[in-house]
């Protein structure tokens, strides 16, 4: 019996260069090594080819190339995928980073933005007009990935998720067709891309709503971590006016120059606060937080919104065991338990429980209005522990034990999922959402060409 070799045919780099206006990079090309690097550490994949597309025709041609060769297709923007979906071993990377156009309609308070923009680039340009759209909490994140998954950031309670401010999008589906979708044009596809991740196609442009944000009162604060201050700080955000959003990281204190040496390495609340509105109102909203304890540091003050994004080290590629979860409640007992676990894990300098209060504008959107379906959840949490080459199992067990004892609410935020298996993708999409996504997937990607994502396979025909 003769066995048929079903492996994809190798790519002839020189033969395909002429098909694209953008940059084509193979393993022998200058720039290939830098282009294949993603943000998370521990990823060393070698795509057969990376195409930095120059426009929508290039996007269509990459999709055609993937179909012709049978090679796996990864779509890369900012490269922050926690599951390393932004790259692929031996396959094709469609890199949208050169799609960085931005057209701001100041009077209409909208913007058409290329999918290759980072949150920092968009935010800086919008801020020059006193306007903002909320993305996440890291400037180097690509707007495409964070938008398609939902978008939880510093404006979430005041102005909702990123997808709540998405007015339209342009994307190329698996058949190479270009779609411009909004509430009135292909509304099912528009519904699906607002939380459905990269399952439906390659987004090339987004139209966003902009909000007047001439300044914010925001920045970093550090509090001593006790059960009372942790639970109290989360409660302060939860009960605050929705103009206040923020993040609490319970973690060992880094050796920061503004933190006394005696607190370095001890558990603290390393927090970020952002208030949209008059400074006097901000001070009133922040007062309960500041009353919890004498701050180790308090750098919260009037700033321009882009300053909420902290400085980043482009060479920093962390390797961590991590889990994302929602919580319906959090109290001093859970805070004490988490503090004990953080103190007990001495084999890594970095372990963290991150907490965010949700609600506000994000909770007023109906659950079935978008493919992000967790509007009723009160808090979001993330647990992480950095690990080395030999202690992944230990750190994963620590993370999973802490998550279990935090008593998660149903659900998971797809943008924070690592490579955790199909069951966790189901956690991100409740049954009704999953069924609707699978049906839209069947219509627009029946062969599951776009499967390097937190995948929702197409519904069966029939």
Short mmCIF file of C-alpha atoms in Angstrom, two decimals:
data_model
loop_
_atom_site.label_atom_id
_atom_site.label_comp_id
_atom_site.label_asym_id
_atom_site.label_seq_id
_atom_site.Cartn_x
_atom_site.Cartn_y
_atom_site.Cartn_z
CA UNK A 1 0.00 0.00 0.00
CA UNK A 2 1.30 3.46 -0.89
CA UNK A 3 0.96 6.19 1.72
CA UNK A 4 0.11 9.68 0.47
CA UNK A 5 2.26 12.50 1.80
CA UNK A 6 -0.24 15.11 3.00
CA UNK A 7 2.32 17.59 4.31
CA UNK A 8 1.97 21.11 2.88
CA UNK A 9 4.28 21.95 0.01
CA UNK A 10 7.23 24.20 0.94
CA UNK A 11 7.01 27.88 0.07
CA UNK A 12 9.26 29.34 -2.63
CA UNK A 13 9.97 32.74 -1.09
CA UNK A 14 11.38 34.29 -4.24
CA UNK A 15 8.46 33.09 -6.32
CA UNK A 16 5.88 34.73 -4.08
CA UNK A 17 7.58 38.08 -3.48
CA UNK A 18 6.10 39.47 -6.67
CA UNK A 19 2.59 38.73 -5.43
CA UNK A 20 2.76 41.36 -2.70
CA UNK A 21 3.26 45.09 -2.39
CA UNK A 22 4.25 44.68 1.23
CA UNK A 23 7.37 43.13 2.71
CA UNK A 24 7.87 39.38 2.39
CA UNK A 25 10.29 37.85 4.88
CA UNK A 26 11.70 34.34 4.79
CA UNK A 27 14.13 32.72 7.24
CA UNK A 28 17.17 33.93 5.26
CA UNK A 29 16.06 37.57 5.08
CA UNK A 30 17.26 40.49 7.15
CA UNK A 31 14.49 41.48 9.52
CA UNK A 32 13.01 37.99 9.76
CA UNK A 33 14.35 37.30 13.26
CA UNK A 34 12.95 40.53 14.67
CA UNK A 35 9.63 40.09 12.84
CA UNK A 36 8.99 36.62 14.26
CA UNK A 37 9.32 37.69 17.91
CA UNK A 38 6.11 38.00 19.95
CA UNK A 39 5.60 39.58 23.33
CA UNK A 40 5.28 36.58 25.64
CA UNK A 41 8.43 34.66 26.46
CA UNK A 42 9.20 31.02 25.84
CA UNK A 43 7.99 31.16 22.22
CA UNK A 44 10.53 30.27 19.53
CA UNK A 45 8.55 29.61 16.36
CA UNK A 46 9.86 29.88 12.83
CA UNK A 47 7.20 30.76 10.25
CA UNK A 48 7.87 29.67 6.70
CA UNK A 49 7.06 33.21 5.61
CA UNK A 50 6.00 36.49 7.19
CA UNK A 51 4.06 38.92 5.00
CA UNK A 52 3.81 42.49 6.28
CA UNK A 53 0.80 43.44 4.21
CA UNK A 54 0.62 46.88 2.59
CA UNK A 55 -3.11 46.93 1.98
CA UNK A 56 -6.28 44.98 1.57
CA UNK A 57 -5.16 43.36 -1.70
CA UNK A 58 -2.17 41.90 0.12
CA UNK A 59 -4.47 40.53 2.80
CA UNK A 60 -6.57 38.79 0.18
CA UNK A 61 -3.45 37.39 -1.46
CA UNK A 62 -2.10 35.97 1.82
CA UNK A 63 -5.41 34.22 2.39
CA UNK A 64 -5.18 32.78 -1.11
CA UNK A 65 -1.62 31.65 -0.42
CA UNK A 66 -2.72 29.85 2.73
CA UNK A 67 -5.42 28.04 0.80
CA UNK A 68 -3.03 27.07 -2.01
CA UNK A 69 -0.30 25.73 0.26
CA UNK A 70 -2.37 24.29 3.10
CA UNK A 71 -0.04 25.98 5.59
CA UNK A 72 -1.40 27.20 8.91
CA UNK A 73 -2.21 30.90 8.90
CA UNK A 74 -1.52 33.17 11.87
CA UNK A 75 -2.61 36.81 11.99
CA UNK A 76 -0.36 39.16 13.91
CA UNK A 77 -0.88 42.74 15.07
CA UNK A 78 0.63 43.72 18.44
CA UNK A 79 1.79 40.18 19.18
CA UNK A 80 0.37 40.07 22.71
CA UNK A 81 -1.62 36.83 22.37
CA UNK A 82 -1.21 34.89 25.61
CA UNK A 83 -1.57 31.67 23.62
CA UNK A 84 1.04 32.75 21.05
CA UNK A 85 -1.54 32.75 18.28
CA UNK A 86 0.34 35.62 16.64
CA UNK A 87 2.92 33.22 15.22
CA UNK A 88 3.16 29.67 13.90
CA UNK A 89 5.85 27.08 13.32
CA UNK A 90 6.37 26.45 9.61
CA UNK A 91 3.27 28.37 8.53
CA UNK A 92 2.32 31.81 7.26
CA UNK A 93 2.16 34.96 9.39
CA UNK A 94 -0.05 37.72 8.05
CA UNK A 95 1.39 40.79 9.79
CA UNK A 96 -0.87 43.85 9.76
CA UNK A 97 1.47 46.26 11.54
CA UNK A 98 1.95 48.42 8.45
CA UNK A 99 -1.81 49.06 8.22
CA UNK A 100 -1.43 52.08 10.45
CA UNK A 101 -3.64 54.75 8.88
CA UNK A 102 -5.72 56.97 11.16
CA UNK A 103 -8.45 59.41 10.11
CA UNK A 104 -9.99 61.37 12.98
CA UNK A 105 -13.26 63.24 12.52
CA UNK A 106 -12.98 65.71 15.38
CA UNK A 107 -16.41 67.25 14.89
CA UNK A 108 -18.14 63.88 14.48
CA UNK A 109 -16.03 62.28 17.26
CA UNK A 110 -15.24 59.19 15.26
CA UNK A 111 -12.09 57.66 13.80
CA UNK A 112 -11.21 55.13 11.11
CA UNK A 113 -8.10 53.31 12.33
CA UNK A 114 -5.88 50.78 10.61
CA UNK A 115 -5.62 47.40 12.29
CA UNK A 116 -1.85 47.73 12.66
CA UNK A 117 -1.99 50.63 15.10
CA UNK A 118 -1.04 50.14 18.71
CA UNK A 119 -3.17 51.47 21.54
CA UNK A 120 -0.45 54.02 22.33
CA UNK A 121 -0.25 55.33 18.75
CA UNK A 122 -4.04 55.72 18.45
CA UNK A 123 -4.40 57.18 21.92
CA UNK A 124 -1.63 59.73 21.40
CA UNK A 125 -3.13 60.97 18.13
CA UNK A 126 -6.65 61.17 19.58
CA UNK A 127 -5.39 62.94 22.70
CA UNK A 128 -3.98 65.73 20.53
CA UNK A 129 -7.65 66.53 19.84
CA UNK A 130 -8.75 66.07 23.46
CA UNK A 131 -10.46 62.78 22.55
CA UNK A 132 -10.09 59.13 23.52
CA UNK A 133 -11.32 55.60 22.87
CA UNK A 134 -10.72 53.08 25.62
CA UNK A 135 -8.49 50.11 24.88
CA UNK A 136 -6.54 48.23 27.54
CA UNK A 137 -3.81 49.12 29.99
CA UNK A 138 -0.70 48.54 27.84
CA UNK A 139 0.33 50.87 25.05
CA UNK A 140 2.03 48.30 22.82
CA UNK A 141 -1.10 46.18 22.49
CA UNK A 142 -2.46 46.13 18.95
CA UNK A 143 -5.91 47.67 18.61
CA UNK A 144 -7.05 44.77 16.42
CA UNK A 145 -6.58 41.98 18.93
CA UNK A 146 -7.92 43.85 21.91
CA UNK A 147 -10.95 45.07 19.98
CA UNK A 148 -11.91 41.68 18.57
CA UNK A 149 -11.79 40.13 22.05
CA UNK A 150 -13.64 42.88 23.93
CA UNK A 151 -11.32 45.52 25.36
CA UNK A 152 -11.23 46.07 29.14
CA UNK A 153 -9.18 49.10 30.15
CA UNK A 154 -9.05 52.37 32.03
CA UNK A 155 -12.29 53.74 30.56
CA UNK A 156 -14.36 50.57 30.96
CA UNK A 157 -16.69 51.84 33.69
CA UNK A 158 -17.09 55.32 32.16
CA UNK A 159 -17.37 54.47 28.45
CA UNK A 160 -17.65 50.67 28.26
CA UNK A 161 -15.51 48.09 26.54
CA UNK A 162 -13.68 48.86 23.32
CA UNK A 163 -16.34 46.93 21.40
CA UNK A 164 -19.03 49.15 22.91
CA UNK A 165 -17.38 52.01 21.02
CA UNK A 166 -16.90 50.11 17.75
CA UNK A 167 -19.15 51.58 15.07
CA UNK A 168 -17.99 49.60 12.04
CA UNK A 169 -15.17 47.40 10.79
CA UNK A 170 -13.61 46.33 7.52
CA UNK A 171 -12.46 42.74 7.29
CA UNK A 172 -11.51 40.09 4.77
CA UNK A 173 -13.14 36.69 5.19
CA UNK A 174 -11.80 33.26 4.26
CA UNK A 175 -13.12 33.49 0.70
CA UNK A 176 -11.16 36.69 0.10
CA UNK A 177 -14.23 38.90 0.13
CA UNK A 178 -14.07 42.35 1.73
CA UNK A 179 -16.86 43.25 4.15
CA UNK A 180 -17.60 46.59 5.79
CA UNK A 181 -19.93 45.71 8.64
CA UNK A 182 -21.91 47.67 11.18
CA UNK A 183 -25.26 47.49 12.95
CA UNK A 184 -27.11 47.78 9.63
CA UNK A 185 -24.81 45.89 7.25
CA UNK A 186 -24.23 42.19 7.96
CA UNK A 187 -25.23 42.67 11.60
CA UNK A 188 -24.56 39.01 12.51
CA UNK A 189 -20.93 39.35 11.43
CA UNK A 190 -20.68 42.68 13.25
CA UNK A 191 -22.09 41.00 16.37
CA UNK A 192 -19.57 38.16 16.09
CA UNK A 193 -16.42 40.26 15.74
CA UNK A 194 -17.29 42.15 18.92
CA UNK A 195 -15.84 39.54 21.25
CA UNK A 196 -15.41 36.57 18.90
CA UNK A 197 -11.69 37.11 18.46
CA UNK A 198 -9.98 36.26 15.19
CA UNK A 199 -12.43 33.52 14.26
CA UNK A 200 -14.20 35.35 11.43
CA UNK A 201 -11.51 36.93 9.27
CA UNK A 202 -8.73 39.48 9.07
CA UNK A 203 -9.76 42.91 10.32
CA UNK A 204 -8.09 45.70 8.37
CA UNK A 205 -9.78 48.85 9.68
CA UNK A 206 -12.04 49.86 12.56
CA UNK A 207 -14.37 52.82 13.01
CA UNK A 208 -14.53 53.93 16.64
CA UNK A 209 -16.51 56.39 18.68
CA UNK A 210 -14.34 59.00 20.41
CA UNK A 211 -15.15 60.66 23.73
CA UNK A 212 -14.05 64.05 25.04
CA UNK A 213 -11.24 63.31 27.49
CA UNK A 214 -9.19 66.50 27.78
CA UNK A 215 -7.40 65.13 30.82
CA UNK A 216 -7.79 62.53 33.56
CA UNK A 217 -6.78 62.26 37.18
CA UNK A 218 -4.74 59.12 37.17
CA UNK A 219 -1.55 57.26 37.80
CA UNK A 220 0.17 54.83 40.12
CA UNK A 221 -0.43 54.29 43.80
CA UNK A 222 1.13 51.75 46.18
CA UNK A 223 -0.56 50.66 49.41
CA UNK A 224 0.52 48.15 52.03
CA UNK A 225 -1.25 44.86 51.37
CA UNK A 226 -3.45 43.57 54.16
CA UNK A 227 -6.76 41.73 53.93
CA UNK A 228 -8.51 44.98 54.84
CA UNK A 229 -6.70 47.18 52.30
CA UNK A 230 -7.07 44.68 49.44
CA UNK A 231 -10.77 44.07 49.94
CA UNK A 232 -11.32 47.73 50.78
CA UNK A 233 -9.55 48.99 47.65
CA UNK A 234 -11.60 46.74 45.39
CA UNK A 235 -14.75 47.84 47.20
CA UNK A 236 -13.75 51.48 46.75
CA UNK A 237 -13.53 51.04 42.98
CA UNK A 238 -16.76 49.01 42.90
CA UNK A 239 -18.72 51.65 44.82
CA UNK A 240 -17.09 54.68 43.19
CA UNK A 241 -18.74 56.81 40.51
CA UNK A 242 -18.32 55.07 37.18
CA UNK A 243 -15.93 57.80 36.07
CA UNK A 244 -13.31 55.91 38.12
CA UNK A 245 -11.71 52.72 36.77
CA UNK A 246 -8.52 51.01 37.78
CA UNK A 247 -6.42 47.94 38.42
CA UNK A 248 -5.12 46.44 41.66
CA UNK A 249 -2.08 44.17 41.55
CA UNK A 250 -1.37 42.35 44.80
CA UNK A 251 2.29 41.37 44.46
CA UNK A 252 5.74 41.66 46.00
CA UNK A 253 6.94 45.24 45.76
CA UNK A 254 9.54 45.71 43.02
CA UNK A 255 12.71 47.65 43.88
CA UNK A 256 11.22 50.96 42.83
CA UNK A 257 13.13 54.16 43.62
CA UNK A 258 10.10 55.79 45.26
CA UNK A 259 9.41 52.80 47.54
CA UNK A 260 11.41 52.48 50.78
CA UNK A 261 13.97 49.66 50.72
CA UNK A 262 12.28 47.91 53.64
CA UNK A 263 9.14 47.22 51.60
CA UNK A 264 10.96 45.81 48.56
CA UNK A 265 9.89 42.19 48.17
CA UNK A 266 7.00 42.45 50.61
CA UNK A 267 3.37 42.20 49.41
CA UNK A 268 1.82 45.50 48.36
CA UNK A 269 -1.10 46.74 46.30
CA UNK A 270 0.48 48.10 43.14
CA UNK A 271 -2.46 49.97 41.65
CA UNK A 272 -3.46 52.25 38.80
CA UNK A 273 -6.41 54.64 38.98
CA UNK A 274 -8.04 56.68 36.23
CA UNK A 275 -10.84 59.22 36.79
CA UNK A 276 -12.51 60.93 33.83
CA UNK A 277 -13.93 64.28 34.89
CA UNK A 278 -13.23 67.38 36.99
CA UNK A 279 -10.31 67.07 39.40
CA UNK A 280 -12.45 68.02 42.42
CA UNK A 281 -14.77 65.12 41.65
CA UNK A 282 -11.74 62.85 41.25
CA UNK A 283 -10.43 63.74 44.68
CA UNK A 284 -13.79 62.89 46.24
CA UNK A 285 -13.93 59.56 44.40
CA UNK A 286 -10.37 58.68 45.41
CA UNK A 287 -10.80 59.63 49.08
CA UNK A 288 -12.09 56.20 50.23
CA UNK A 289 -9.10 54.55 48.55
CA UNK A 290 -6.61 56.90 50.18
CA UNK A 291 -8.29 56.49 53.58
CA UNK A 292 -7.48 52.77 53.71
CA UNK A 293 -3.84 53.25 54.72
CA UNK A 294 -0.96 55.65 54.44
CA UNK A 295 0.24 55.17 50.86
CA UNK A 296 3.73 53.91 50.22
CA UNK A 297 3.51 55.99 47.06
CA UNK A 298 0.77 58.15 45.55
CA UNK A 299 1.50 59.45 42.07
CA UNK A 300 -2.17 59.94 41.12
CA UNK A 301 -2.80 63.41 39.74
CA UNK A 302 -3.93 65.41 36.70
CA UNK A 303 -2.37 63.96 33.54
CA UNK A 304 -3.12 63.51 29.86
CA UNK A 305 -4.78 60.18 29.17
CA UNK A 306 -1.87 58.61 27.19
CA UNK A 307 0.27 58.86 30.33
CA UNK A 308 -1.83 56.05 31.80
CA UNK A 309 0.20 53.64 29.68
CA UNK A 310 3.38 52.82 31.62
CA UNK A 311 6.81 52.76 29.97
CA UNK A 312 7.64 49.42 28.37
CA UNK A 313 10.81 47.49 27.68
CA UNK A 314 10.63 46.07 24.16
CA UNK A 315 13.08 43.34 25.15
CA UNK A 316 10.97 42.11 28.05
CA UNK A 317 9.34 38.75 27.28
CA UNK A 318 7.83 37.30 30.46
CA UNK A 319 7.14 33.60 30.93
CA UNK A 320 4.32 32.88 33.36
CA UNK A 321 1.65 30.43 34.34
CA UNK A 322 -1.55 32.45 34.32
CA UNK A 323 -5.33 32.16 34.57
CA UNK A 324 -8.12 34.66 34.01
CA UNK A 325 -11.42 34.52 35.89
CA UNK A 326 -14.46 36.50 36.95
CA UNK A 327 -15.63 36.94 40.53
CA UNK A 328 -19.05 37.83 41.87
CA UNK A 329 -17.71 38.54 45.35
CA UNK A 330 -14.44 39.28 47.10
CA UNK A 331 -13.93 39.87 50.80
CA UNK A 332 -11.29 40.04 53.53
CA UNK A 333 -11.22 36.25 53.91
CA UNK A 334 -10.35 35.74 50.24
CA UNK A 335 -7.82 38.56 50.43
CA UNK A 336 -6.15 36.93 53.46
CA UNK A 337 -6.03 33.59 51.67
CA UNK A 338 -4.45 35.18 48.59
CA UNK A 339 -1.88 37.03 50.70
CA UNK A 340 -0.88 33.79 52.43
CA UNK A 341 -0.42 32.07 49.05
CA UNK A 342 1.65 34.94 47.66
CA UNK A 343 3.86 34.97 50.76
CA UNK A 344 4.33 31.19 50.67
CA UNK A 345 5.54 31.04 47.05
CA UNK A 346 9.15 32.11 47.47
CA UNK A 347 10.60 30.33 44.44
CA UNK A 348 9.79 33.23 42.10
CA UNK A 349 10.09 36.98 42.72
CA UNK A 350 6.96 37.67 40.70
CA UNK A 351 3.54 36.30 41.59
CA UNK A 352 0.43 38.39 41.40
CA UNK A 353 -3.30 38.55 41.95
CA UNK A 354 -4.77 41.24 39.73
CA UNK A 355 -8.26 42.60 40.47
CA UNK A 356 -10.53 44.94 38.50
CA UNK A 357 -13.99 46.26 39.27
CA UNK A 358 -16.26 46.15 36.23
CA UNK A 359 -19.83 47.45 36.07
CA UNK A 360 -20.72 50.97 35.01
CA UNK A 361 -21.23 51.55 31.29
CA UNK A 362 -19.95 48.07 30.42
CA UNK A 363 -22.74 46.46 32.44
CA UNK A 364 -25.54 48.42 30.78
CA UNK A 365 -25.07 46.68 27.44
CA UNK A 366 -27.41 43.68 27.00
CA UNK A 367 -25.71 40.31 27.43
CA UNK A 368 -26.66 39.18 23.93
CA UNK A 369 -25.69 42.43 22.17
CA UNK A 370 -22.13 41.26 21.47
CA UNK A 371 -20.13 38.04 21.48
CA UNK A 372 -18.56 39.23 24.74
CA UNK A 373 -21.28 37.93 27.04
CA UNK A 374 -20.10 38.62 30.59
CA UNK A 375 -21.85 41.90 31.27
CA UNK A 376 -23.25 40.79 34.62
CA UNK A 377 -19.90 39.88 36.13
CA UNK A 378 -18.83 42.21 38.93
CA UNK A 379 -15.07 41.70 39.09
CA UNK A 380 -12.33 40.38 36.82
CA UNK A 381 -9.23 38.73 38.25
CA UNK A 382 -5.99 37.36 36.87
CA UNK A 383 -3.52 35.14 38.69
CA UNK A 384 0.03 34.68 37.45
CA UNK A 385 3.38 33.29 38.58
CA UNK A 386 6.57 33.65 36.57
CA UNK A 387 8.45 30.42 36.01
CA UNK A 388 11.72 29.11 34.66
CA UNK A 389 12.44 26.14 32.38
CA UNK A 390 12.03 23.54 35.13
CA UNK A 391 9.20 24.69 37.39
CA UNK A 392 6.18 25.20 35.14
CA UNK A 393 4.25 22.40 36.88
CA UNK A 394 4.84 23.91 40.32
CA UNK A 395 3.80 27.40 39.26
CA UNK A 396 0.76 26.11 37.36
CA UNK A 397 -0.40 24.18 40.43
CA UNK A 398 0.01 27.30 42.58
CA UNK A 399 -2.05 29.35 40.13
CA UNK A 400 -4.78 26.75 39.81
CA UNK A 401 -5.05 26.26 43.58
CA UNK A 402 -5.42 30.00 44.16
CA UNK A 403 -7.98 30.32 41.38
CA UNK A 404 -10.05 27.46 42.79
CA UNK A 405 -10.11 28.98 46.27
CA UNK A 406 -11.13 32.38 44.92
CA UNK A 407 -14.40 30.65 43.85
CA UNK A 408 -14.64 31.88 40.25
CA UNK A 409 -17.92 32.98 38.73
CA UNK A 410 -18.87 31.46 35.37
CA UNK A 411 -16.99 32.74 32.34
CA UNK A 412 -13.56 33.80 31.14
CA UNK A 413 -12.26 36.82 29.24
CA UNK A 414 -10.99 35.57 25.90
CA UNK A 415 -8.27 38.22 25.57
CA UNK A 416 -6.57 36.95 28.72
CA UNK A 417 -6.76 33.23 27.93
CA UNK A 418 -3.51 31.35 27.47
CA UNK A 419 -3.31 28.02 25.63
CA UNK A 420 -5.66 26.25 28.04
CA UNK A 421 -7.72 23.90 25.91
CA UNK A 422 -11.19 23.80 24.41
CA UNK A 423 -13.04 23.75 27.72
CA UNK A 424 -11.66 27.15 28.62
CA UNK A 425 -12.73 28.57 25.26
CA UNK A 426 -16.23 27.33 26.10
CA UNK A 427 -15.92 29.23 29.38
CA UNK A 428 -15.35 32.40 27.37
CA UNK A 429 -18.50 31.84 25.31
CA UNK A 430 -21.67 30.65 27.10
CA UNK A 431 -23.77 28.05 25.22
CA UNK A 432 -26.07 30.50 23.42
CA UNK A 433 -23.14 32.70 22.42
CA UNK A 434 -21.12 29.68 21.29
CA UNK A 435 -23.98 28.41 19.13
CA UNK A 436 -24.48 31.77 17.46
CA UNK A 437 -20.74 32.23 16.88
CA UNK A 438 -20.48 28.74 15.40
CA UNK A 439 -23.33 29.51 13.02
CA UNK A 440 -21.73 32.78 11.86
CA UNK A 441 -18.42 30.91 11.54
CA UNK A 442 -20.13 28.30 9.32
CA UNK A 443 -21.32 31.03 6.97
CA UNK A 444 -18.07 32.98 6.73
CA UNK A 445 -15.33 30.38 7.38
CA UNK A 446 -16.81 26.90 6.83
CA UNK A 447 -13.37 25.28 6.47
CA UNK A 448 -12.02 26.89 9.66
CA UNK A 449 -9.14 28.56 7.84
CA UNK A 450 -8.87 30.97 10.76
CA UNK A 451 -8.21 28.47 13.53
CA UNK A 452 -5.12 29.94 15.16
CA UNK A 453 -7.19 31.69 17.79
CA UNK A 454 -9.38 30.67 20.69
CA UNK A 455 -11.28 28.67 18.18
CA UNK A 456 -15.01 28.27 17.77
CA UNK A 457 -15.33 25.68 14.96
CA UNK A 458 -18.04 26.17 12.35
CA UNK A 459 -21.41 24.65 13.11
CA UNK A 460 -22.21 21.45 11.26
CA UNK A 461 -24.10 21.81 8.02
CA UNK A 462 -27.66 20.63 7.94
#
